[in-house]
Amino acid sequence: MSRLWRRPAVLVAITAVLMLAAGIAVGWAASTAAPGNDSAEAGFARDMQTHHQQAVEMAMYEWRNGSDEAMTAIAYDIATSQSAEIGMYRSWLRDWDVQLSSGNPMAWAGEEHEHDTEEAGGLMPGMATDEEMAEFKTLTGTDADVMFAELMIAHHIGGIDMAKAALERSDNALVVDAARRSITVQQSDIDNLQGHLDNILSAVEQ
Amino acid sequence: MASKKQTASKSAGKGSGTGAVKSDGKPEDKKAQDTKAAKAEGKKSEGVKTEAKKAPAKSSKASARKPAGKSSATTAPARGKGRAVQVKQPKPWGLIWTFTGVGVVALGLIGAAIFVVWDRSQPPEGITSYYGDYANVTEAKAAIADGDITEEDLENPWVVQQTHVDGEDPAAVPEYEVTPPAGGNHLSQWQTCTGSVYDAPIVDGNAVHSLEHGAVWLTYDPALVDGDGIDQLASKIEGRDYSLMSPYQDLGVEVSVQAWGVQYQTSDLNDPKIDEFLDFYIQNSDNLAEMNATCSGGISTTIADQQMPTG
């Protein structure tokens, strides 16, 4: 009699232990499946936060010192949305338990990119030089609007280049989704920056 | 063998007096021994060699059922073995029911979880989608990016158009195919949409920019909704980031809510779909025309404010 209730209890306990073990195994597999320190995913996330940081800096300056309302609006949009993306990249890196910075920018994106970045003194594709940033920060009003548009268009072209490099190298769902969105948003930003720039320049000519 | 059996039953008898664990354990041993013995017996008798090897426990049943044994020599040892193997145990119903129960509950939980996840990904029923064959802006854009279709193949190409169209002529404002607009090209300034309630009409091109940022725009017809109704609607929006509300002249229906590419209209201010629409579409990750954009920092003026200096 005692066997009838006792044995199910034992078997349920065994099942529970097995399920726990299976859960731990799945958790372990998932954690080991996270991109490693030298992966394209980690490299992309690391370099994009650095890349975005400069865009935020430019956009904050333009927001404060530009005069064209369309241009300062897009600057606000870039400053806030790219700041949010920086947060996203950082939380990936922390989740993956990898370094948040690296001494070899663009190393994940192939030799050509790495070489170009070294040539540019560590500047990733599209990034403004220190001289350019210094010059930009002397400008106000329409001059700032114009240089902001030029710098940001180049910056975004470089950003799209990086996102495409990530798409070629990764099938991580997070990275693929972010890279794709980044390409469409930055492309539409470029079109809008160019449109506003054309409006400003034609107004200046008249 | 017989002596072993006796010892086993003896100790079992003793055990029953001292503790349940013991009495439970011992018969197990006994059973094992008996099975071993049966195996040995089966090996000795030539007739049931193969049967005994394959399934010593079952062989007794099988041979017992056979109406006519191959030979009396075969049957006899088999029967003897059957007695040795074990008195047939009753089906362990407790066990079966326990596991069936656990299984049913587990499947139920898995099913419920799948349903909840699926259900959350479904838009509320009855809304108008301008995406045609596609579920949301992400799918429509992916189809274009993959080269499956071009923008013009979409039922409403404007669902993927996001250009700032403030022309050189400030008076030139974008025109929209649907009223109120639910996406498309727009002005460079977005309307501040941090749970913002406007008491006068706002510019379509600014509101559409807010939709691009992932906001839901609630509009009402001021000719059809009275002050109490407006307060009731405003309570849904106030304090809710990524939402905004404004009156819309000649709307023709009490309430129209729109997010990028989707719209829902109702004459019932208490329609629960209004809240469902807000819950589902505010910052919907599959339907974000622009990711990570904010609702703060836009313009917070109405059409009337903007006309004041000139008019």
XYZ file of C-alpha atoms in Angstrom:
517
model
C 0.000 0.000 0.000
C 2.680 2.434 1.019
C 4.423 1.761 -2.277
C 1.592 3.270 -4.298
C 1.871 6.763 -2.922
C 5.532 6.590 -2.152
C 6.825 5.709 -5.564
C 5.054 8.474 -7.520
C 6.513 10.904 -5.041
C 9.993 9.543 -5.671
C 9.515 9.612 -9.429
C 8.112 13.123 -9.346
C 11.164 14.161 -7.370
C 13.435 12.500 -9.913
C 11.554 14.221 -12.732
C 11.897 17.546 -10.966
C 15.641 17.019 -10.597
C 15.950 16.083 -14.257
C 13.958 19.108 -15.343
C 16.103 21.346 -13.177
C 19.194 19.804 -14.746
C 17.717 20.346 -18.203
C 16.974 23.956 -17.317
C 20.521 24.513 -16.122
C 21.827 22.876 -19.298
C 19.685 25.143 -21.481
C 20.796 28.195 -19.499
C 24.402 27.174 -19.824
C 24.053 26.564 -23.561
C 22.376 29.941 -23.987
C 25.082 31.743 -22.046
C 27.881 30.064 -23.944
C 26.080 30.917 -27.185
C 26.440 34.648 -26.417
C 28.870 36.404 -28.735
C 32.474 36.295 -27.524
C 34.876 39.135 -26.916
C 36.409 38.909 -30.387
C 33.138 38.349 -32.228
C 31.840 40.628 -34.953
C 28.767 41.221 -32.751
C 30.786 42.498 -29.794
C 33.053 44.512 -32.081
C 30.087 46.101 -33.816
C 28.396 47.002 -30.527
C 31.605 48.425 -29.062
C 32.520 50.480 -32.097
C 28.994 51.712 -32.728
C 28.778 53.203 -29.250
C 32.025 55.107 -29.857
C 30.851 56.120 -33.312
C 27.462 57.252 -31.988
C 29.131 59.200 -29.197
C 30.664 61.623 -31.664
C 27.333 62.027 -33.467
C 25.708 62.906 -30.135
C 28.431 65.465 -29.470
C 27.959 67.111 -32.875
C 24.173 67.083 -32.575
C 24.203 68.578 -29.080
C 26.394 71.411 -30.341
C 24.120 72.033 -33.321
C 21.001 71.944 -31.109
C 22.460 74.706 -28.990
C 24.195 76.807 -31.660
C 22.416 76.220 -34.970
C 19.719 78.528 -36.287
C 17.733 76.585 -38.878
C 14.786 75.011 -37.076
C 14.637 71.973 -39.331
C 18.332 71.366 -38.724
C 18.178 71.811 -34.952
C 15.153 69.498 -34.833
C 16.987 66.720 -36.652
C 19.981 67.369 -34.385
C 17.786 66.842 -31.334
C 16.441 63.662 -32.877
C 19.935 62.317 -33.604
C 21.279 63.255 -30.157
C 18.447 61.538 -28.309
C 17.980 58.465 -30.487
C 21.694 57.724 -30.777
C 22.074 58.139 -27.015
C 19.348 55.539 -26.583
C 21.180 53.233 -29.000
C 24.412 53.664 -27.051
C 22.509 52.388 -24.020
C 21.272 49.425 -26.041
C 24.779 48.509 -27.257
C 26.165 48.766 -23.725
C 23.520 46.515 -22.269
C 24.291 43.913 -24.950
C 27.972 44.063 -24.082
C 27.252 43.682 -20.371
C 24.842 40.809 -21.027
C 27.464 39.078 -23.147
C 30.070 39.689 -20.454
C 32.618 41.150 -22.862
C 34.824 44.241 -22.858
C 33.119 47.597 -23.303
C 36.035 49.069 -25.181
C 38.826 47.790 -27.365
C 42.208 49.044 -28.522
C 41.592 47.690 -32.025
C 38.604 49.512 -33.487
C 37.073 47.925 -36.583
C 39.180 44.763 -36.182
C 35.947 42.761 -36.293
C 35.034 44.127 -39.716
C 37.907 42.692 -41.727
C 41.422 43.754 -42.568
C 40.474 46.487 -44.960
C 38.363 48.311 -42.399
C 40.940 47.797 -39.687
C 43.669 49.174 -41.940
C 41.604 52.217 -42.944
C 40.865 52.938 -39.302
C 44.552 52.749 -38.379
C 45.404 55.086 -41.243
C 42.834 57.528 -39.929
C 44.434 57.550 -36.501
C 41.812 55.264 -34.954
C 38.861 57.084 -36.451
C 36.099 54.791 -37.627
C 34.394 55.280 -40.989
C 32.839 58.703 -41.376
C 34.065 60.135 -38.103
C 35.134 63.777 -38.018
C 38.755 64.541 -37.177
C 39.699 66.515 -34.091
C 40.463 69.490 -36.357
C 37.045 69.306 -37.962
C 35.346 69.092 -34.585
C 37.376 72.061 -33.323
C 36.440 74.115 -36.372
C 32.762 73.170 -36.109
C 32.721 74.312 -32.513
C 33.761 77.826 -33.504
C 30.679 78.221 -35.702
C 27.174 79.432 -34.902
C 23.959 80.081 -36.808
C 23.779 79.165 -40.478
C 27.499 78.313 -40.620
C 26.987 75.742 -37.900
C 23.883 74.386 -39.673
C 25.836 73.858 -42.886
C 28.903 72.247 -41.349
C 26.717 70.090 -39.099
C 24.875 68.724 -42.132
C 28.137 68.000 -43.961
C 29.795 66.312 -40.997
C 26.722 64.320 -40.086
C 26.098 63.089 -43.623
C 29.674 61.769 -43.775
C 29.267 60.322 -40.294
C 26.067 58.510 -41.205
C 27.558 57.124 -44.435
C 30.306 55.622 -42.279
C 27.727 54.297 -39.823
C 25.806 52.593 -42.623
C 29.084 51.082 -43.802
C 29.660 49.634 -40.323
C 26.103 48.295 -40.072
C 26.506 46.591 -43.453
C 29.777 45.042 -42.299
C 27.936 43.655 -39.260
C 25.129 42.251 -41.419
C 27.699 40.421 -43.547
C 29.283 38.853 -40.480
C 26.471 38.144 -38.043
C 23.209 36.284 -37.870
C 22.570 37.236 -34.252
C 18.932 38.367 -34.190
C 19.587 41.438 -32.007
C 22.474 42.608 -34.129
C 20.770 41.957 -37.454
C 17.638 43.803 -36.373
C 19.560 46.784 -34.994
C 21.873 46.967 -38.018
C 18.953 46.906 -40.430
C 17.046 49.600 -38.553
C 20.174 51.636 -38.264
C 20.696 51.513 -42.026
C 17.153 52.663 -42.842
C 17.068 55.383 -40.179
C 20.491 56.781 -41.063
C 19.700 56.673 -44.771
C 16.518 58.661 -44.211
C 18.473 61.059 -41.956
C 20.979 61.571 -44.776
C 18.193 62.397 -47.237
C 16.637 64.808 -44.763
C 19.955 66.452 -43.841
C 20.677 66.922 -47.537
C 17.200 68.349 -48.136
C 17.500 70.840 -45.285
C 21.049 71.722 -46.368
C 19.845 72.442 -49.910
C 17.096 74.678 -48.531
C 19.583 76.614 -46.405
C 22.098 76.991 -49.212
C 19.499 78.158 -51.716
C 18.174 80.657 -49.170
C 21.723 81.939 -48.604
C 22.248 82.421 -52.354
C 19.139 84.529 -52.627
C 17.096 -20.974 -3.323
C 14.310 -21.984 -1.058
C 16.320 -21.080 1.961
C 17.062 -17.667 0.548
C 13.399 -17.070 0.036
C 12.705 -17.991 3.555
C 15.323 -15.644 4.875
C 13.927 -12.881 2.778
C 10.399 -13.317 3.963
C 11.580 -13.654 7.509
C 13.447 -10.392 7.482
C 10.565 -8.803 5.723
C 8.311 -9.903 8.488
C 10.635 -8.482 11.057
C 10.996 -5.291 9.124
C 7.313 -4.619 8.983
C 7.352 -4.266 12.706
C 10.253 -1.847 12.874
C 9.671 0.524 10.000
C 7.962 1.079 6.724
C 11.176 1.711 4.818
C 12.582 -1.646 5.617
C 9.469 -3.549 4.732
C 9.344 -1.724 1.459
C 12.955 -2.435 0.594
C 13.155 -6.053 1.381
C 10.482 -7.455 -0.914
C 12.276 -5.633 -3.718
C 15.348 -7.669 -3.021
C 13.298 -10.749 -2.914
C 11.737 -9.983 -6.259
C 15.132 -9.470 -7.832
C 16.388 -12.702 -6.506
C 13.350 -14.516 -7.729
C 13.753 -13.111 -11.207
C 17.344 -14.203 -11.251
C 16.298 -17.615 -10.240
C 13.682 -17.713 -12.941
C 16.247 -16.754 -15.533
C 18.510 -19.526 -14.455
C 15.658 -21.965 -14.600
C 14.674 -20.848 -18.073
C 18.199 -21.322 -19.354
C 18.267 -24.843 -18.122
C 15.091 -25.874 -19.916
C 15.753 -26.105 -23.645
C 12.240 -25.388 -24.877
C 11.923 -21.803 -23.595
C 15.495 -20.706 -24.100
C 14.796 -17.877 -26.463
C 11.649 -16.686 -24.791
C 13.304 -16.539 -21.428
C 16.222 -14.556 -22.751
C 14.136 -11.993 -24.511
C 11.707 -11.235 -21.753
C 11.931 -13.368 -18.701
C 9.171 -11.579 -16.907
C 6.695 -11.697 -19.747
C 7.377 -15.203 -20.861
C 5.194 -16.667 -18.187
C 2.191 -14.723 -19.390
C 2.805 -15.544 -22.996
C 3.158 -19.220 -22.488
C 0.240 -19.346 -20.160
C -2.041 -17.796 -22.743
C -1.071 -20.214 -25.435
C -3.948 -22.640 -25.664
C -1.748 -25.502 -26.770
C 1.885 -25.529 -25.751
C 4.481 -26.784 -28.184
C 5.078 -29.598 -25.801
C 4.129 -30.334 -22.263
C 7.812 -30.104 -21.393
C 7.899 -26.510 -22.514
C 4.816 -25.405 -20.659
C 5.550 -26.943 -17.344
C 8.822 -25.178 -16.551
C 7.394 -21.959 -17.873
C 4.490 -22.141 -15.498
C 6.733 -22.881 -12.614
C 8.812 -19.888 -13.549
C 5.724 -17.699 -13.744
C 5.016 -18.339 -10.123
C 8.602 -17.617 -9.222
C 8.818 -14.384 -11.219
C 6.062 -12.579 -9.423
C 2.514 -12.617 -8.610
C 1.115 -10.277 -11.199
C 1.129 -6.766 -9.680
C -1.962 -4.599 -10.008
C -1.551 -1.722 -12.470
C 0.070 1.176 -10.583
C -2.878 3.503 -11.050
C -1.563 6.006 -8.565
C 1.569 6.378 -10.619
C -0.274 6.547 -13.899
C -2.686 9.197 -12.673
C 0.069 11.225 -11.083
C 2.071 11.363 -14.283
C -0.959 11.897 -16.473
C -1.930 14.764 -14.213
C 1.542 16.273 -14.284
C 1.640 15.840 -18.061
C -1.747 17.468 -18.623
C -0.870 20.402 -16.374
C 2.505 20.825 -18.102
C 0.953 20.755 -21.574
C -1.725 23.162 -20.407
C 0.878 25.598 -19.105
C 2.942 25.365 -22.281
C -0.179 25.868 -24.379
C -1.271 28.832 -22.294
C 2.182 30.399 -22.513
C 2.261 30.014 -26.284
C -1.214 31.503 -26.547
C -0.346 34.494 -24.364
C 2.790 35.222 -26.374
C 0.903 34.849 -29.645
C -2.054 36.884 -28.415
C 0.182 39.767 -27.360
C 1.683 39.907 -30.811
C -1.765 40.261 -32.387
C -3.142 43.745 -32.976
C -6.600 44.471 -31.546
C -9.388 43.393 -33.900
C -11.233 45.860 -36.050
C -8.416 48.299 -36.698
C -7.631 49.544 -40.188
C -4.162 48.620 -41.394
C -2.692 50.475 -44.348
C 0.067 47.926 -44.847
C -1.898 45.708 -47.263
C -0.384 42.225 -47.232
C 2.130 43.126 -44.552
C 1.678 43.078 -40.792
C 3.637 46.189 -39.918
C 6.227 48.687 -41.092
C 9.131 46.341 -40.329
C 7.758 43.640 -42.630
C 6.913 46.120 -45.381
C 10.412 47.608 -45.253
C 12.055 44.192 -45.148
C 10.178 43.169 -48.299
C 11.520 46.252 -50.060
C 15.046 45.795 -48.671
C 15.053 42.160 -49.832
C 14.004 43.247 -53.315
C 10.720 41.303 -53.223
C 8.735 44.413 -54.032
C 9.245 48.093 -54.680
C 7.637 50.922 -52.774
C 5.043 51.373 -55.529
C 3.838 47.783 -55.122
C 2.538 48.586 -51.658
C -1.158 49.285 -51.326
C -0.216 52.595 -49.677
C 3.367 53.547 -50.525
C 3.203 56.329 -47.932
C 3.583 53.782 -45.109
C 7.303 53.629 -45.925
C 7.813 57.298 -46.851
C 9.534 59.329 -44.158
C 11.033 62.334 -45.861
C 10.960 65.777 -44.292
C 9.067 67.871 -46.792
C 9.314 71.345 -45.372
C 9.888 72.997 -48.683
C 11.476 76.301 -49.450
C 7.941 77.586 -49.296
C 6.949 77.400 -45.623
C 3.303 77.396 -46.617
C 3.692 74.133 -48.502
C 2.499 71.419 -46.138
C 2.192 67.744 -46.960
C -1.199 66.473 -48.035
C -2.434 63.134 -46.857
C -4.641 60.474 -48.377
C -6.348 59.498 -45.153
C -7.965 61.703 -42.538
C -6.518 62.133 -40.026
C -3.184 61.066 -41.548
C -1.577 57.867 -40.235
C 1.932 58.150 -41.649
C 3.920 59.336 -44.639
C 6.246 62.220 -45.412
C 6.117 64.932 -42.813
C 7.584 68.142 -41.443
C 10.988 68.363 -39.781
C 9.446 69.227 -36.406
C 7.504 66.627 -34.504
C 4.640 67.588 -32.238
C 5.640 67.068 -28.617
C 3.893 63.851 -27.638
C 4.760 63.267 -24.000
C 1.168 62.597 -23.001
C 0.318 65.989 -24.501
C -3.281 67.170 -24.687
C -3.813 70.048 -27.143
C -7.015 72.024 -26.899
C -6.878 73.238 -30.504
C -6.073 71.571 -33.833
C -2.400 70.886 -34.608
C -0.567 70.673 -37.921
C -0.918 67.258 -39.605
C 2.712 67.245 -40.779
C 3.972 67.653 -37.199
C 1.650 64.999 -35.779
C 2.710 62.509 -38.453
C 6.316 63.060 -37.390
C 5.215 62.079 -33.858
C 3.695 58.892 -35.254
C 7.070 58.165 -36.859
C 8.600 58.381 -33.391
C 6.267 55.639 -32.169
C 3.475 57.752 -30.689
C -0.292 57.224 -30.854
C -2.342 60.266 -31.774
C -5.896 60.495 -30.464
C -8.153 62.884 -32.340
C -11.791 63.773 -31.680
C -14.431 65.738 -33.520
C -15.117 68.868 -31.426
C -18.611 69.047 -32.922
C -19.477 65.578 -31.612
C -17.642 65.363 -28.280
C -18.579 67.638 -25.366
C -16.422 68.901 -22.501
C -16.991 65.829 -20.303
C -16.146 63.588 -23.230
C -12.959 65.537 -23.856
C -11.974 65.188 -20.191
C -12.655 61.480 -20.382
C -10.427 61.105 -23.438
C -7.748 63.381 -21.988
C -7.483 61.131 -18.944
C -6.259 58.349 -21.240
C -3.479 60.541 -22.643
C -2.282 62.781 -19.821
C 0.943 61.533 -18.302
C 1.356 58.834 -20.922
C 4.609 59.266 -22.852
C 4.419 58.695 -26.620
C 0.819 59.799 -26.887
C -0.905 63.026 -27.869
C -4.446 64.245 -28.353
C -6.046 67.069 -30.296
C -9.391 68.097 -31.766
C -9.785 67.490 -35.498
C -12.259 69.614 -37.430
C -14.834 67.768 -39.581
C -13.560 64.380 -38.484
C -17.089 62.996 -38.884
C -16.704 60.419 -36.129
C -16.314 60.976 -32.398
C -12.860 59.447 -32.007
C -10.059 58.385 -34.330
C -6.788 56.982 -32.990
C -3.794 56.523 -35.261
C -0.317 55.115 -35.103
C 2.090 54.781 -38.029
C 0.232 52.836 -40.757
C -2.815 51.946 -38.644
C -6.019 53.599 -37.497
C -9.151 52.915 -35.457
C -12.322 54.990 -35.425
C -15.252 54.734 -33.064
C -18.285 56.711 -31.994
C -18.168 55.251 -28.494
C -15.975 57.140 -26.038
C -16.064 54.102 -23.749
C -14.899 51.734 -26.486
C -12.235 49.538 -24.819
C -10.470 49.326 -28.180
C -9.203 52.876 -27.652
C -7.171 51.687 -24.668
C -6.183 48.477 -26.447
C -4.930 50.532 -29.376
C -2.854 52.741 -27.068
C -1.467 49.725 -25.206
C -0.594 47.858 -28.359
C 0.793 50.557 -30.636
C 2.697 52.941 -28.377
C 6.360 52.139 -29.117
C 5.345 48.817 -30.721
C 8.725 47.339 -31.554
C 7.491 45.772 -34.819
C 5.863 48.957 -35.985
C 8.473 51.586 -35.220
C 9.203 53.682 -38.269
C 12.090 55.174 -36.306
C 13.659 53.391 -33.366
C 14.722 55.148 -30.162
C 13.322 58.531 -31.081
C 11.796 60.704 -28.374
C 8.551 62.619 -27.963
C 10.118 65.473 -26.048
C 11.714 68.457 -27.718
C 9.142 68.817 -30.473
C 6.901 71.798 -31.053
C 4.036 72.308 -28.670
C 2.091 74.941 -30.516
C -1.284 74.558 -32.212
C -2.315 75.871 -35.623
C -3.936 78.847 -33.898
C -0.668 79.689 -32.069
C 1.282 79.566 -35.280
C -1.145 81.804 -37.124
C -1.253 84.412 -34.431
C 1.795 86.457 -35.458
C 0.688 86.801 -39.077
C -3.080 86.837 -38.589
